[in-house]
Short mmCIF file of C-alpha atoms in Angstrom, two decimals:
data_model
loop_
_atom_site.label_atom_id
_atom_site.label_comp_id
_atom_site.label_asym_id
_atom_site.label_seq_id
_atom_site.Cartn_x
_atom_site.Cartn_y
_atom_site.Cartn_z
CA PRO A 1 0.06 0.03 0.07
CA ASP A 2 0.87 3.66 -0.75
CA LYS A 3 2.67 5.37 2.44
CA THR A 4 0.76 8.72 3.58
CA PHE A 5 2.45 11.74 5.07
CA LEU A 6 1.46 14.61 7.30
CA PHE A 7 3.03 18.36 7.69
CA GLY A 8 3.26 19.50 11.15
CA PRO A 9 2.24 22.95 12.09
CA GLU A 10 5.91 24.46 12.29
CA TYR A 11 6.78 22.63 8.70
CA LEU A 12 3.88 24.37 7.30
CA ALA A 13 4.11 27.64 8.90
CA ARG A 14 7.84 27.66 7.94
CA ARG A 15 8.08 25.92 4.35
CA VAL A 16 4.54 26.06 2.99
CA TYR A 17 2.73 29.38 4.58
CA GLN A 18 5.77 31.21 5.04
CA LEU A 19 4.60 34.41 3.31
CA SER A 20 0.59 33.91 3.79
CA PRO A 21 -1.67 35.78 6.21
CA PRO A 22 -1.62 34.29 9.84
CA GLU A 23 -5.31 33.60 9.28
CA ASP A 24 -5.03 31.50 6.01
CA LEU A 25 -2.28 29.50 8.09
CA ALA A 26 -4.60 28.81 11.09
CA LEU A 27 -7.28 27.65 8.77
CA ALA A 28 -4.95 25.51 6.72
CA MET A 29 -3.78 23.71 10.00
CA SER A 30 -7.14 23.05 11.02
CA MET A 31 -7.63 21.34 7.51
CA VAL A 32 -4.75 19.27 7.45
CA ARG A 33 -5.09 15.23 6.81
CA PRO A 34 -2.72 12.67 5.76
CA SER A 35 -1.76 12.65 1.81
CA ARG A 36 -0.65 10.21 -0.12
CA ARG A 37 2.55 10.26 -2.82
CA PHE A 38 1.28 9.63 -6.51
CA LEU A 39 4.18 7.73 -7.85
CA ASN A 40 2.29 4.56 -8.42
CA ASP A 41 -0.81 6.52 -9.01
CA ALA A 42 -2.49 4.73 -12.53
CA THR A 43 -3.35 8.49 -13.40
CA MET A 44 0.39 8.92 -13.73
CA ASN A 45 1.37 6.33 -16.08
CA GLY A 46 1.91 6.79 -19.89
CA GLU A 47 -1.15 5.16 -20.80
CA VAL A 48 -3.33 8.05 -19.44
CA LEU A 49 -1.09 10.99 -19.52
CA THR A 50 -0.53 10.89 -23.25
CA ALA A 51 -0.15 13.90 -25.62
CA GLY A 52 -3.57 13.31 -27.08
CA ARG A 53 -5.11 13.83 -23.63
CA TYR A 54 -3.25 15.52 -21.29
CA GLY A 55 -1.34 17.31 -24.16
CA ALA A 56 -4.57 18.58 -25.87
CA VAL A 57 -5.03 21.29 -23.23
CA ARG A 58 -3.27 24.56 -23.00
CA ARG A 59 -1.10 24.04 -19.74
CA VAL A 60 0.44 27.57 -17.86
CA TYR A 61 2.23 26.86 -14.62
CA VAL A 62 3.00 29.86 -12.26
CA VAL A 63 6.08 29.24 -10.39
CA ALA A 64 5.84 30.79 -7.03
CA GLU A 65 9.37 32.41 -7.05
CA ASP A 66 9.52 32.11 -2.76
CA ASP A 67 8.35 28.72 -2.37
CA GLU A 68 10.36 27.03 0.09
CA TRP A 69 8.77 23.59 -0.14
CA LYS A 70 8.85 23.51 -3.71
CA PRO A 71 11.55 25.69 -4.75
CA ALA A 72 11.65 27.79 -7.82
CA GLU A 73 14.11 25.71 -9.42
CA ILE A 74 12.33 22.34 -8.83
CA GLN A 75 8.98 23.93 -10.08
CA ARG A 76 10.95 24.89 -13.46
CA LEU A 77 12.20 21.49 -13.79
CA MET A 78 8.76 20.07 -13.60
CA VAL A 79 8.08 22.38 -16.29
CA SER A 80 10.47 21.30 -18.64
CA TRP A 81 9.29 17.82 -18.25
CA ASN A 82 6.15 18.88 -19.78
CA PRO A 83 6.82 19.99 -23.39
CA GLY A 84 4.50 22.76 -24.48
CA THR A 85 3.76 24.05 -20.77
CA GLU A 86 3.97 28.06 -20.48
CA MET A 87 5.60 29.50 -17.81
CA ARG A 88 4.76 32.43 -15.75
CA THR A 89 6.16 33.84 -12.49
CA LEU A 90 4.95 35.41 -9.16
CA GLN A 91 7.32 37.13 -7.30
CA GLY A 92 7.00 36.92 -3.32
CA ALA A 93 4.78 34.05 -3.24
CA ASP A 94 4.94 31.16 -1.25
CA HIS A 95 3.81 27.73 -1.97
CA MET A 96 -0.03 28.95 -1.62
CA PRO A 97 0.09 31.99 -3.66
CA MET A 98 -3.82 32.02 -3.38
CA PHE A 99 -3.30 33.24 -0.04
CA SER A 100 0.23 34.88 0.05
CA LYS A 101 -0.57 36.91 -3.35
CA ALA A 102 -4.25 36.80 -3.82
CA ARG A 103 -4.75 39.85 -5.64
CA GLU A 104 -1.33 39.21 -7.89
CA LEU A 105 -2.34 35.39 -8.75
CA SER A 106 -5.82 36.57 -9.54
CA GLU A 107 -4.41 39.19 -12.22
CA LEU A 108 -2.32 36.82 -13.51
CA LEU A 109 -4.66 34.34 -14.22
CA MET A 110 -6.99 36.91 -15.89
CA VAL A 111 -4.30 37.66 -18.44
CA ILE A 112 -3.53 34.01 -18.70
CA SER A 113 -7.10 33.22 -19.41
CA ASN A 114 -7.47 36.28 -21.75
CA ASN A 115 -4.44 35.10 -23.98
#
């Protein structure tokens, strides 16, 4: 069976929500649940993620430049694994840009959707 993991409050505060408002961190901590890795998940195999399926949809990845959980260079590497994926950046965003840079993310999503 797949193993699960759970981020603790200190880890969340320092690495995931470090730039987010305190009230969003408090809410996130109340909603934390064990998660599992998707390494052996059927949706991650080559038969499901094909150019005809996954590749048929426009993809844009927003790099959270100040994400301490998944550093920007790792995010860029992930984008490079998916040819055709557009990349935008968001300065001053932690792993949860919808909290740490809500207005800027909203504006960026509007720009992306209008292109």
